Amino acid sequence: MLAIKDLSIAVGQKQLLSKIGFEVKPGELIAILGPNGAGKSTLIKAISGTLPSSSVFWKDQLITDFPSDEMALERAVLTQQIQMSYDFPVREVVLMGRYPHFNNQPSRQDFEAVEKALEFTDMQKFADRSYETLSGGEKQRVQTARVFAQIQLNNTENTNKLLLLDEPLNNLDIHHQHLMLQRIKQFSEDRNVTLLVLHDLNMAAQYADKILLLKNGNQLAFGTAKEVLNEELISSCYELRVKIDQHPYHNCPVVYFGCYGKMYQKFNPTVQGHEVSLTI
């Protein structure tokens, strides 16, 4: 359904992405991993059509060939930086996601989609609150609700949609990180395609069907968590010591990072080989 074919993006002399290629089937959730500057956000922009390219295909057609109003009904994007010039009630912020669906006034279906999106992101009790009074994590959940409302969350037409999320777990507590990924996974399983940027490798291992690993604009690997999360590859990518084990509760790998000796000793010279794990 989504195909990336030999995608390269450059700005001036800077090569941001080099020959990226993979395919995503309906129902798959893809986690995009990699260190800062790997090209993760650039890839999201290219797939969304924000950065024009002749290498991104949606339903066997160049994604840039789709009319923008048509794509707005089946593709939604959550970016990292979302600035709002004016304050609105939470419900109205989520309703903004429904703008592609009506001309003058929202319909009953639009309001129903908003309520479902608020429930989906556990924000219904904040619906009448001022957006600017919310915490960072609560604002993130509102914006996630907005993009879900845009692509008609939980109705009969909610299949064959494309959801692109750039670091959707920013500012969320552990409970809501898992809740959001469970809901995103649920959405994907309904024959939709979801790509999301994450920094937590263990969250990716637990929820994603496949993982795309990037570094310096290059594709290091694409496959299941068991295929991608191996000690040699992850250690090379993140330049840290790595130990891979089996998750105690889930059938997936769990990644433990340990700082290299010199790197860690700069902060605590009395401790060597100290290991820490990501959230499991």
Coordinates of C-alpha atoms in Angstrom, one line a residue:
M1 CA 0.0 0.0 0.0
L2 CA 2.9 2.4 0.8
A3 CA 6.1 2.0 -1.1
I4 CA 9.3 4.0 -0.7
K5 CA 11.6 3.4 -3.7
D6 CA 15.2 4.7 -3.7
L7 CA 14.3 7.9 -1.8
S8 CA 17.1 10.5 -1.6
I9 CA 16.7 14.0 -0.2
A10 CA 19.3 16.7 -0.2
V11 CA 19.3 20.4 0.8
G12 CA 22.2 22.3 -0.8
Q13 CA 25.3 20.2 -0.2
K14 CA 23.7 18.3 2.7
Q15 CA 22.5 14.8 2.0
L16 CA 19.6 14.2 4.4
L17 CA 18.4 10.8 3.1
S18 CA 20.2 8.4 0.8
K19 CA 18.5 5.6 -1.2
I20 CA 15.8 4.7 1.4
G21 CA 13.6 1.8 0.3
F22 CA 10.9 -0.3 2.0
E23 CA 7.2 -1.3 1.6
V24 CA 4.4 -1.3 4.1
K25 CA 1.3 -3.5 3.9
P26 CA -2.2 -2.6 5.2
G27 CA -2.4 -3.3 8.9
E28 CA 1.3 -2.7 9.6
L29 CA 2.7 -0.3 12.2
I30 CA 6.3 0.8 11.4
A31 CA 8.6 2.4 14.0
I32 CA 11.3 4.7 12.7
L33 CA 14.4 4.6 14.9
G34 CA 17.8 6.3 14.9
P35 CA 19.9 8.9 16.7
N36 CA 19.4 12.6 16.3
G37 CA 20.1 13.8 12.8
A38 CA 19.4 10.3 11.3
G39 CA 16.8 11.7 8.9
K40 CA 13.7 10.4 10.7
S41 CA 11.7 13.7 10.5
T42 CA 12.9 14.3 7.0
L43 CA 11.5 10.9 6.0
I44 CA 8.1 11.7 7.6
K45 CA 8.0 15.0 5.6
A46 CA 8.9 13.2 2.4
I47 CA 6.2 10.5 2.9
S48 CA 3.6 13.1 3.8
G49 CA 4.4 15.1 0.6
T50 CA 5.7 18.1 2.4
L51 CA 9.1 17.5 0.7
P52 CA 8.3 16.7 -3.0
S53 CA 9.7 13.4 -4.2
S54 CA 9.2 11.0 -7.0
S55 CA 10.0 8.0 -4.7
V56 CA 6.9 7.8 -2.5
F57 CA 4.0 5.7 -3.7
W58 CA 0.6 5.4 -2.0
K59 CA -1.8 2.8 -3.5
D60 CA 0.5 2.4 -6.5
Q61 CA 0.4 6.1 -7.3
L62 CA 2.9 8.9 -6.6
I63 CA 1.7 10.5 -3.4
T64 CA 2.3 13.9 -4.8
D65 CA -0.1 13.2 -7.7
F66 CA -3.1 13.0 -5.3
P67 CA -5.1 16.2 -5.0
S68 CA -4.4 17.7 -1.6
D69 CA -8.1 17.8 -0.6
E70 CA -8.3 14.0 -1.4
M71 CA -5.2 13.2 0.6
A72 CA -6.4 15.2 3.6
L73 CA -9.2 12.7 4.0
E74 CA -7.0 9.7 4.2
R75 CA -3.6 10.9 5.4
A76 CA -2.9 12.7 8.7
V77 CA 0.4 13.9 10.0
L78 CA 1.5 14.8 13.6
T79 CA 4.6 16.9 13.5
Q80 CA 7.0 17.6 16.3
Q81 CA 6.5 21.4 16.5
I82 CA 3.0 22.6 16.8
Q83 CA 2.4 26.2 17.6
M84 CA -1.0 27.8 18.2
S85 CA -1.4 31.5 17.9
Y86 CA -4.6 31.7 19.8
D87 CA -6.1 29.8 22.7
F88 CA -9.1 27.4 22.1
P89 CA -11.0 24.9 24.1
V90 CA -9.7 21.4 23.7
R91 CA -12.7 20.2 21.8
E92 CA -12.3 23.0 19.2
V93 CA -8.6 22.1 18.7
V94 CA -9.6 18.5 17.9
L95 CA -12.4 19.8 15.7
M96 CA -9.7 21.5 13.5
G97 CA -8.9 18.0 12.4
R98 CA -12.3 17.7 10.8
Y99 CA -11.9 20.8 8.6
P100 CA -11.2 18.8 5.4
H101 CA -14.7 17.2 5.9
F102 CA -16.9 20.2 5.8
N103 CA -17.2 23.6 4.1
N104 CA -19.2 25.9 6.4
Q105 CA -20.5 24.1 9.5
P106 CA -19.5 20.8 11.0
S107 CA -22.0 18.0 10.9
R108 CA -23.2 15.6 13.6
Q109 CA -20.7 13.1 12.2
D110 CA -17.8 15.6 12.7
F111 CA -18.8 16.2 16.3
E112 CA -19.1 12.4 16.8
A113 CA -15.6 11.9 15.4
V114 CA -14.2 14.6 17.8
E115 CA -15.8 12.8 20.8
K116 CA -14.4 9.5 19.7
A117 CA -11.0 10.9 19.2
L118 CA -11.0 12.5 22.7
E119 CA -12.0 9.2 24.2
F120 CA -9.4 7.4 22.1
T121 CA -6.6 9.6 23.6
D122 CA -8.1 9.6 27.1
M123 CA -8.8 13.4 26.9
Q124 CA -12.6 13.5 27.1
K125 CA -12.6 14.9 30.6
F126 CA -10.5 17.8 29.3
A127 CA -12.8 18.6 26.4
D128 CA -13.9 22.0 27.7
R129 CA -10.6 23.1 29.2
S130 CA -8.5 25.9 27.7
Y131 CA -5.7 24.3 25.5
E132 CA -3.1 26.7 27.0
T133 CA -3.8 25.5 30.5
L134 CA -2.8 21.9 29.7
S135 CA 0.5 20.3 30.5
G136 CA 2.9 19.4 27.7
G137 CA 1.8 15.7 27.7
E138 CA -1.9 16.7 27.7
K139 CA -1.3 19.0 24.7
Q140 CA 0.4 16.2 22.9
R141 CA -2.6 13.9 23.5
V142 CA -4.9 16.7 22.2
Q143 CA -2.9 17.0 19.0
T144 CA -2.9 13.2 18.6
A145 CA -6.7 13.3 19.0
R146 CA -6.8 16.0 16.2
V147 CA -5.0 13.8 13.7
F148 CA -7.2 10.8 14.5
A149 CA -10.3 12.9 14.1
Q150 CA -9.0 14.0 10.7
I151 CA -9.0 10.5 9.3
Q152 CA -12.5 9.6 10.7
L153 CA -11.6 7.6 13.7
N154 CA -13.6 4.5 14.4
N155 CA -16.3 4.7 11.7
T156 CA -17.1 2.5 8.8
E157 CA -14.7 4.4 6.4
N158 CA -11.7 4.0 8.8
T159 CA -9.6 1.7 6.6
N160 CA -6.8 2.2 4.1
K161 CA -5.7 5.4 5.8
L162 CA -2.1 6.7 6.3
L163 CA -1.1 8.0 9.7
L164 CA 2.4 9.7 10.2
L165 CA 3.4 10.5 13.7
D166 CA 6.7 12.3 14.5
E167 CA 7.6 11.5 18.1
P168 CA 4.0 11.1 19.4
L169 CA 5.2 10.1 22.9
N170 CA 6.8 13.4 23.6
N171 CA 6.1 14.6 27.2
L172 CA 3.8 11.6 27.9
D173 CA 4.0 9.7 31.2
I174 CA 4.7 6.0 31.1
H175 CA 1.0 5.0 31.4
H176 CA -0.1 7.2 28.5
Q177 CA 2.9 6.2 26.4
H178 CA 1.7 2.6 26.5
L179 CA -2.0 3.7 26.1
M180 CA -1.2 5.7 23.0
L181 CA 0.8 2.9 21.4
Q182 CA -2.0 0.4 22.2
R183 CA -4.5 2.7 20.5
I184 CA -2.2 3.4 17.5
K185 CA -1.7 -0.3 17.1
Q186 CA -5.4 -0.8 17.3
F187 CA -5.9 1.8 14.5
S188 CA -3.2 0.2 12.3
E189 CA -4.7 -3.3 12.6
D190 CA -7.9 -2.1 10.9
R191 CA -6.1 -2.3 7.5
N192 CA -4.4 1.1 8.0
V193 CA -0.7 2.1 7.6
T194 CA 1.1 3.9 10.4
L195 CA 4.6 5.1 10.6
L196 CA 5.9 6.7 13.8
V197 CA 9.2 8.1 15.0
L198 CA 10.3 6.8 18.4
H199 CA 13.4 7.0 20.5
D200 CA 12.5 4.2 22.9
L201 CA 13.7 1.0 21.2
N202 CA 11.9 -1.2 23.7
M203 CA 8.6 0.5 23.0
A204 CA 9.2 -0.1 19.3
A205 CA 10.1 -3.7 19.9
Q206 CA 6.9 -4.3 21.9
Y207 CA 4.4 -2.5 19.5
A208 CA 5.8 -2.2 16.0
D209 CA 5.3 -4.8 13.3
K210 CA 8.6 -3.7 11.7
I211 CA 11.4 -1.3 12.5
L212 CA 13.3 1.0 10.2
L213 CA 16.7 1.9 11.5
L214 CA 18.4 5.1 10.2
K215 CA 21.7 6.8 10.8
N216 CA 23.2 9.8 9.0
G217 CA 20.4 9.6 6.4
N218 CA 21.2 5.9 5.6
Q219 CA 19.0 2.9 6.0
L220 CA 20.8 0.4 8.3
A221 CA 18.0 -2.1 8.5
F222 CA 14.3 -2.8 8.0
G223 CA 12.5 -5.8 9.5
T224 CA 11.0 -7.2 12.6
A225 CA 12.3 -6.3 16.0
K226 CA 14.1 -9.6 16.3
E227 CA 15.8 -9.0 12.9
V228 CA 16.8 -5.4 13.6
L229 CA 17.5 -5.2 17.3
N230 CA 20.8 -7.2 17.4
E231 CA 23.7 -6.1 19.6
E232 CA 26.2 -5.4 16.8
L233 CA 23.9 -3.3 14.7
I234 CA 22.4 -1.3 17.6
S235 CA 25.8 -0.7 19.2
S236 CA 27.1 0.6 15.9
C237 CA 24.1 2.8 15.4
Y238 CA 24.1 4.4 18.8
E239 CA 27.8 4.1 19.6
L240 CA 27.1 2.5 23.0
R241 CA 27.6 -0.9 24.5
V242 CA 24.4 -3.0 24.1
K243 CA 23.0 -6.1 25.6
I244 CA 19.9 -7.8 24.0
D245 CA 17.7 -10.1 26.1
Q246 CA 14.2 -11.5 25.9
H247 CA 11.4 -9.4 27.3
P248 CA 10.0 -11.1 30.4
Y249 CA 6.3 -10.4 29.5
H250 CA 6.3 -10.1 25.7
N251 CA 7.6 -12.1 22.8
C252 CA 10.1 -9.5 21.7
P253 CA 13.7 -8.4 22.4
V254 CA 14.6 -6.0 25.2
V255 CA 17.6 -3.6 24.8
Y256 CA 20.0 -2.6 27.6
F257 CA 22.4 0.2 27.0
G258 CA 25.7 0.6 28.8
C259 CA 28.0 3.7 28.4
Y260 CA 31.4 3.1 27.0
G261 CA 34.1 3.4 29.7
K262 CA 35.6 6.8 28.8
M263 CA 32.3 8.3 28.1
Y264 CA 30.8 7.3 31.4
Q265 CA 33.9 8.1 33.4
K266 CA 33.7 11.8 32.4
F267 CA 30.7 12.0 34.7
N268 CA 31.5 9.3 37.3
P269 CA 35.1 8.1 37.2
T270 CA 34.5 5.6 40.1
V271 CA 31.9 3.6 38.2
Q272 CA 32.7 1.4 35.2
G273 CA 30.5 -0.8 33.0
H274 CA 27.3 0.7 34.5
E275 CA 24.3 -0.4 32.5
V276 CA 20.9 1.1 32.2
S277 CA 17.8 -0.1 30.3
L278 CA 15.2 1.7 28.4
T279 CA 11.5 1.5 29.5
I280 CA 10.3 -2.1 29.4

